[in-house]
XYZ file of C-alpha atoms in Angstrom:
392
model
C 8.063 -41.831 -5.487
C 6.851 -39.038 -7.800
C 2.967 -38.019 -6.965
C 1.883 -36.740 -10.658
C -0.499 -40.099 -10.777
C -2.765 -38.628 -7.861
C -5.667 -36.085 -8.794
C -4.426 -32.308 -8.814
C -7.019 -29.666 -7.602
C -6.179 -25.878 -7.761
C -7.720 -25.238 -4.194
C -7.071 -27.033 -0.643
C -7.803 -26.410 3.109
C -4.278 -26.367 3.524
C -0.812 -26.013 1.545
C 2.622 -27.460 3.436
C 5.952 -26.230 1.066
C 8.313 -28.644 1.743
C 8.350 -32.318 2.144
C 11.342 -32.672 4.777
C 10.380 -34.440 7.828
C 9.210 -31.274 9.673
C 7.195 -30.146 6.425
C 5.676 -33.922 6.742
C 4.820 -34.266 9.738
C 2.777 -30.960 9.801
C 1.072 -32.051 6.464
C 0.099 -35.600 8.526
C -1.097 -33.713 11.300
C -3.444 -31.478 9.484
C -4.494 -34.453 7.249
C -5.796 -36.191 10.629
C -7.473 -32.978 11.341
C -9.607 -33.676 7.622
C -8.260 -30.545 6.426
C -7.436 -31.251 3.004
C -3.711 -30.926 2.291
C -1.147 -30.133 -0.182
C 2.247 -31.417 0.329
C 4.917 -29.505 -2.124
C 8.064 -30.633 -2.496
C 10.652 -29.088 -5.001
C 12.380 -32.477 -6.019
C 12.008 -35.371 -6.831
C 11.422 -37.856 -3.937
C 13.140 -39.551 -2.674
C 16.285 -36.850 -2.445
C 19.818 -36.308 -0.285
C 19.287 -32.942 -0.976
C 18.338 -31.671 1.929
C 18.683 -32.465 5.945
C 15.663 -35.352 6.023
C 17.744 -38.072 4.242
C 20.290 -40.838 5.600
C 19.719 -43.934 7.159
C 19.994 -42.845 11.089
C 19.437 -39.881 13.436
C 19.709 -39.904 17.366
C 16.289 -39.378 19.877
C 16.948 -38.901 23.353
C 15.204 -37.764 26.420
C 18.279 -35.828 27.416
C 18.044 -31.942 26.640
C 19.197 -28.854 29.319
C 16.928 -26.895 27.625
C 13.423 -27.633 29.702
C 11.476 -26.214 26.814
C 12.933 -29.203 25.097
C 12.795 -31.979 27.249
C 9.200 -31.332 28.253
C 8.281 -32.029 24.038
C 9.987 -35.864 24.424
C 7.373 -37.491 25.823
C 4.906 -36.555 23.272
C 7.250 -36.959 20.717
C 8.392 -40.853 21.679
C 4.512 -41.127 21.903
C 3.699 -39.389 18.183
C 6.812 -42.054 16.712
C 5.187 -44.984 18.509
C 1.413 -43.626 17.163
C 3.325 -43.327 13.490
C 4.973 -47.040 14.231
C 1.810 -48.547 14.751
C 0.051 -46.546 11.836
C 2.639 -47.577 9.442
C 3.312 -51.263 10.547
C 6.907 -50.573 10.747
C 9.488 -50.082 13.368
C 10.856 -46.874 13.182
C 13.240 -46.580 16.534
C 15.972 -48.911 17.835
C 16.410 -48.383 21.492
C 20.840 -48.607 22.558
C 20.571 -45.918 25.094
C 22.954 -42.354 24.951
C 25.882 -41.475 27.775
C 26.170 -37.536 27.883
C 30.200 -36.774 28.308
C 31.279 -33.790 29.957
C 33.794 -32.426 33.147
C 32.687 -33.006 36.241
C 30.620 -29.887 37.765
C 29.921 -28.351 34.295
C 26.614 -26.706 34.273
C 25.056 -27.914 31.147
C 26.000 -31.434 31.639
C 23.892 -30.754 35.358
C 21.272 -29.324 33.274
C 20.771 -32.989 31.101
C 21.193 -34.566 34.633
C 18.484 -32.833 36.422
C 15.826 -33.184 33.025
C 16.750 -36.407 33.221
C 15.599 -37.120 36.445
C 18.656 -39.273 37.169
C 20.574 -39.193 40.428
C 23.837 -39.205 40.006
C 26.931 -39.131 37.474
C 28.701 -42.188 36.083
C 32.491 -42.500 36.292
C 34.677 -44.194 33.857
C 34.046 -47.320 35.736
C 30.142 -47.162 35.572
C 30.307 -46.111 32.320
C 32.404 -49.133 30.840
C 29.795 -51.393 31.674
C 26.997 -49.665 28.810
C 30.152 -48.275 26.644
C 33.162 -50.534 27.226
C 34.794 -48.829 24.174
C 34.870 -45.125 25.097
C 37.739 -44.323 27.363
C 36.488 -41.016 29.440
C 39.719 -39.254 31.009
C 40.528 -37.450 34.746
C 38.020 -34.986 35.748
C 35.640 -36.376 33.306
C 31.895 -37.543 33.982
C 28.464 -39.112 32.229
C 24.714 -39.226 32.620
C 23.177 -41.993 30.948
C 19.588 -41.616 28.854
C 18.093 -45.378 28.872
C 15.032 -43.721 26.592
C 17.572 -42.888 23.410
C 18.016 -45.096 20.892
C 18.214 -44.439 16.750
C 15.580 -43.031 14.714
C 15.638 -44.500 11.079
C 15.224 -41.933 9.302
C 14.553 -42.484 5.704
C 11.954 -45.253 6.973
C 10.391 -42.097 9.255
C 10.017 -40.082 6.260
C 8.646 -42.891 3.916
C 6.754 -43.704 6.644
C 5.099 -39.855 7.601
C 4.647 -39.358 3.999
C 2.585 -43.007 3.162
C 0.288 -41.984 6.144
C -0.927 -38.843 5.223
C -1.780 -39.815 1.763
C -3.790 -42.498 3.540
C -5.489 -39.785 5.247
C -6.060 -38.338 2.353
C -3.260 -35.609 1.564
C -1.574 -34.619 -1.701
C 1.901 -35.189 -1.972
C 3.597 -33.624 -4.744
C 7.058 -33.703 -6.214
C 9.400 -32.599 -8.299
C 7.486 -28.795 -8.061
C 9.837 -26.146 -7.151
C 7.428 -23.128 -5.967
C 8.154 -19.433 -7.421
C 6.088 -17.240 -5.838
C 3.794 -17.048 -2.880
C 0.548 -14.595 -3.217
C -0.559 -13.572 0.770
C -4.011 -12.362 1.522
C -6.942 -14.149 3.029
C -6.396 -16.910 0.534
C -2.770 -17.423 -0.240
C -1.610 -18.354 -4.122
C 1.047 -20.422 -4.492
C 2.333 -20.576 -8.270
C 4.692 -23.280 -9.052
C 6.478 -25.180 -12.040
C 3.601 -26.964 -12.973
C 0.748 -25.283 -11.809
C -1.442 -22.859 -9.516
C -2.582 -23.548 -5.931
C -4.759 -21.996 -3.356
C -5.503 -22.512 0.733
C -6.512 -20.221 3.306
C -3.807 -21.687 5.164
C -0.156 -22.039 4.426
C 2.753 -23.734 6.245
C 6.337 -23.042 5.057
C 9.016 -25.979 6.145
C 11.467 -25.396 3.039
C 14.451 -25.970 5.270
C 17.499 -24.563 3.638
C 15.871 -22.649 1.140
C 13.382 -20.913 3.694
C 15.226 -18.097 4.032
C 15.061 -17.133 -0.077
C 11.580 -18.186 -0.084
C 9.841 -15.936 2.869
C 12.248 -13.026 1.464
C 9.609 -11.471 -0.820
C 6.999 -12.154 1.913
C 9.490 -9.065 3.926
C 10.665 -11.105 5.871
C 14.930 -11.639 6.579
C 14.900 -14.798 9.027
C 18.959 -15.225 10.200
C 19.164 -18.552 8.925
C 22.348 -19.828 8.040
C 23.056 -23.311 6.085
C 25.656 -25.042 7.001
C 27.621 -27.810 4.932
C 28.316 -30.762 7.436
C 30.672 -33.835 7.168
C 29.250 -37.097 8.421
C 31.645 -38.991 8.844
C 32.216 -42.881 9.864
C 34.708 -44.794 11.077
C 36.027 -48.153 11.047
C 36.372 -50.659 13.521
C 40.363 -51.775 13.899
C 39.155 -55.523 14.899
C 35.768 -56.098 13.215
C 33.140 -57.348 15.491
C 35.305 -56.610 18.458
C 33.064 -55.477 21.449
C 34.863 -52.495 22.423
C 34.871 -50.770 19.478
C 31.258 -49.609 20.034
C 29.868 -51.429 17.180
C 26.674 -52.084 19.431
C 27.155 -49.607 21.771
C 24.916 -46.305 23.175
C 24.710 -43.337 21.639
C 26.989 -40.571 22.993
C 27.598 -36.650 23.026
C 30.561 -34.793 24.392
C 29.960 -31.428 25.581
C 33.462 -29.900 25.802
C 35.690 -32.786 27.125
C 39.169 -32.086 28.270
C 40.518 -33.352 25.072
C 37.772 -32.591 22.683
C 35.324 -29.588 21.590
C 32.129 -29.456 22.158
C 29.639 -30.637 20.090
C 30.941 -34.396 19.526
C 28.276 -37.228 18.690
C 28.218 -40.727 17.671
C 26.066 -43.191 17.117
C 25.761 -46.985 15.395
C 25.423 -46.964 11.984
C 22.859 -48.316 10.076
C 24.131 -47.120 6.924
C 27.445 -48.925 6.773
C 27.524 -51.800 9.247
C 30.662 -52.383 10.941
C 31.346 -48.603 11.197
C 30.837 -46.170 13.514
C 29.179 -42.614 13.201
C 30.975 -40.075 14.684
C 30.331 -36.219 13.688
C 31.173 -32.757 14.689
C 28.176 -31.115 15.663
C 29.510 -27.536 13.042
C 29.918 -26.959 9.722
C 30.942 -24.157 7.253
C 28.629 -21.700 5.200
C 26.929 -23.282 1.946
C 24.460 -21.997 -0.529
C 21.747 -24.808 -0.500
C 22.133 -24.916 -4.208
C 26.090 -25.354 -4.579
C 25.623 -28.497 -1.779
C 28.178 -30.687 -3.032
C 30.964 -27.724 -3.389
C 33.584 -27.975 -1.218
C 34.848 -25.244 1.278
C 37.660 -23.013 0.538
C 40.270 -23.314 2.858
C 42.140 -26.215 4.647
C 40.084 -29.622 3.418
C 38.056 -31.338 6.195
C 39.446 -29.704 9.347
C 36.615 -30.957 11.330
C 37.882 -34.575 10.255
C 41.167 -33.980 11.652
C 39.525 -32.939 15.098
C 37.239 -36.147 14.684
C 40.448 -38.302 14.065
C 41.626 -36.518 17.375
C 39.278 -37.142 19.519
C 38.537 -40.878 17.859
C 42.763 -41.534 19.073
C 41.978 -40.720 22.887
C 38.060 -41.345 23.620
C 37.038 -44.329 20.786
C 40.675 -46.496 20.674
C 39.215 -49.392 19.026
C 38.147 -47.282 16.105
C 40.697 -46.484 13.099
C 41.865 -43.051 13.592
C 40.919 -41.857 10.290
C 37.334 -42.299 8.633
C 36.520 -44.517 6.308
C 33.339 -42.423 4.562
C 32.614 -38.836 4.526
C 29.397 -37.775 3.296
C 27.477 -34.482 3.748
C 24.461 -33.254 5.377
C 22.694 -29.805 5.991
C 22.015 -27.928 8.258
C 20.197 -24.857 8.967
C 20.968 -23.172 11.902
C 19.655 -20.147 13.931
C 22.037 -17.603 15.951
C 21.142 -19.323 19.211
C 20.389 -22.715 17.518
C 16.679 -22.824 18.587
C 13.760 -23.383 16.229
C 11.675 -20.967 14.348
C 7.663 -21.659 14.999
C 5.976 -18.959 14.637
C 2.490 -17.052 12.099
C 4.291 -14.321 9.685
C 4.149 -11.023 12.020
C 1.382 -9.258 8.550
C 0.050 -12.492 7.444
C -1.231 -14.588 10.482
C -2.382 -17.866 7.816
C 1.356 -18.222 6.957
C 3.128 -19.982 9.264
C 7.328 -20.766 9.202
C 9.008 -23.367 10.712
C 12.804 -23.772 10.021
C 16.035 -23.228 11.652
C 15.915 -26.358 13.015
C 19.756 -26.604 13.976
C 20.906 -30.433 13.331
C 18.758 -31.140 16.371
C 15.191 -30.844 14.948
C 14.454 -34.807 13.542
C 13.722 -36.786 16.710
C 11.332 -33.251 17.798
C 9.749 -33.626 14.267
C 6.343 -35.292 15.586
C 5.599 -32.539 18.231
C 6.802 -29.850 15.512
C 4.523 -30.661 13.017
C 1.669 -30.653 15.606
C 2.317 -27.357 16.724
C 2.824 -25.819 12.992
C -0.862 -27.198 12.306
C -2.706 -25.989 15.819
C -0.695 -22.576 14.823
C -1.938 -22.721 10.779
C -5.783 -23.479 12.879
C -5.447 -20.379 15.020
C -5.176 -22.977 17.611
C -3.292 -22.355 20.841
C -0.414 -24.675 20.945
C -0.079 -27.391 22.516
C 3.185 -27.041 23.559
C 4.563 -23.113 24.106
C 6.420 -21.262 21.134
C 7.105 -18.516 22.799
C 10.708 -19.153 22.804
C 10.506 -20.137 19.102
C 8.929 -16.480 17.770
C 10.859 -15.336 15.120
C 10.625 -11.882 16.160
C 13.399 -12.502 18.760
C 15.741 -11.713 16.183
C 15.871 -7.485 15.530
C 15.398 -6.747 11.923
C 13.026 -9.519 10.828
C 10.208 -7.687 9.433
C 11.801 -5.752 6.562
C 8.746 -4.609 4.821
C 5.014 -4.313 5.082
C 3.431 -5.602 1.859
């Protein structure tokens, strides 16, 4: 998928660092705008590098967070727009059943955004999940609007677009400095590059690469298992081979943070992942942690024995995914506090994907000097002390 073939020019309206699905989708957005755009991307397309790849991610309605759930709408809209743009489907709709104890205030927070009216038992439930085996005290709200992003298709799909719209897409260009001022320089492996205008969607590597811009964003990466598990009678109903999405938020036998979902990748099995990880230098991705091996897996394999019976206790494939995570696990959107034509967006917490659409529009009204569309005020990076370390 390597871009060298199109036409290189040293100066654009706008540069995008990054070719993730956030990183894409702002490049799309500004390419629709006729600004024209340079997408960068350090390797070689396509990758598993970094948090955009895999077959599958979960989109949902469902959020406490009202800042949240009010993006949705626009974002099942944007995918639809991108479907229909693309000739592709891009979403499978299974619906998602939000677990959780009965009178616990964040599971009342997804019930309320939701708009529904009331709280499934295990009864209710068994008729959209028959496989999933909730316990005493234990209650759901169900999301009819979720369903399964594919995700390398969304990607393929984000990036074909805004080439047709005219954008640059380059790979395999790993960028080594950024220049700020009223036109920013990027220099790269392979060549030069200038834009009044810069958006900077690196994902893990976002924090290293905004460093010399003075800025110290607390961004962690995280190294997460994804994990899937088999059914113990193939094809058996109950085993949620066909089944909703789900998410646990602190069940009585479980932690919180618990998901599952189809999967695409492997079919038969089911995806079921801890919503944590441990610490990992974006460039050491594959290393394994020190310390006890997979104890996440052995909580998975718990909570697969009393919630998921008709799955095998232990999984079948473990892969790994990134993610990059912010103390309170909300985005980063914001213009660099010095240099308002740089704009970051990272931090994007294993729960950015499905929110990608709406993202990228706001990093390009932001890179216009637009106001947003949606608010970012609860996204400014300067709600973390000690961000601005220098003025340059």
């Amino acid at each position: 998928m390597a871009a060298l073939s199109q036409p290189r020019q040293a100066t654009y309206d706008a540069i995008v660092v990054g070719a993730g699905i956030q990183g894409s989708f702002a490049a799309y957005h500004l390419a629709r705008r006729h600004r024209d755009t340079l997408l960068l991307e350090q390797f070689l397309l396509p990758h598993s590098r970094g948090s955009s790849h895999g077959q599958s991610r979960i989109t949902r309605s469902a959020y406490p967070q009202e800042v949240y759930a009010l993006m949705m709408p626009d974002c099942f809209r944007l995918w639809e727009r991108l479907e229909a743009e693309a000739g592709t489907s891009l979403y499978r709709r299974t619906g998602l059943v939000v677990l959780g104890p009965a009178g616990d205030l964040e599971l009342e927070g997804y019930r309320r955004n939701l708009g529904a009216s009331e709280f499934l038992d295990a009864t209710a439930l068994a008729r959209h999940f028959p496989g999933l085996r909730l316990h005493a005290g234990e209650v759901a709200v169900w999301d009819d609007t979720a369903g399964v992003l594919f995700a390398d298709r969304a990607l393929r799909a984000v990036q074909d677009v805004f080439r047709r719209h005219g954008g640059t897409l380059q790979d395999g260009e790993k960028v080594l400095r950024i220049e700020p001022g009223a036109v920013v320089t990027i220099t790269t492996t392979a060549g030069v590059y200038r834009a009044p205008r810069l958006i900077i969607t690196a994902g893990a590597w976002t924090g290293a690469l905004v460093a010399p811009l003075g800025l110290r964003l607390p961004l962690q990466p995280l190294r997460i298992n994804v994990c899937y598990w088999r059914e113990k009678e193939p094809g058996s109903p109950d085993a949620g081979r066909a089944s909703p999405c789900f998410m646990a938020l602190g069940l009585s036998q479980a932690p919180h943070g618990i998901f599952g979902l189809p999967a695409l990748e492997y079919p038969g099995l089911v995806k079921v992942c801890y919503h944590h990880g441990s610490p990992a230098d974006p460039e050491e991705r594959d290393r394994a942690p020190l310390g006890a091996p997979h104890p996440d897996v052995a909580l998975l394999s718990s909570f697969i024995s009393s919630y998921l019976p008709g799955l095998e206790p232990w999984p079948a494939v473990v892969e790994t995914c990134l993610y990059t995570n912010t103390p309170d696990e909300d985005f980063i959107l914001d213009r660099h506090p010095k240099f308002s034509n740089i704009v970051i967006g990272a931090g994007f917490s294993g729960h950015g994907f499905k929110l990608a659409p709406v993202v990228g529009k706001l990093l390009c009204e932001l890179s216009l000097g637009e106001e947003p569309s949606h608010s970012t005020a609860p996204f400014a990076m300067t709600r973390f002390p000690g961000v601005l370390q220098a003025v340059l």
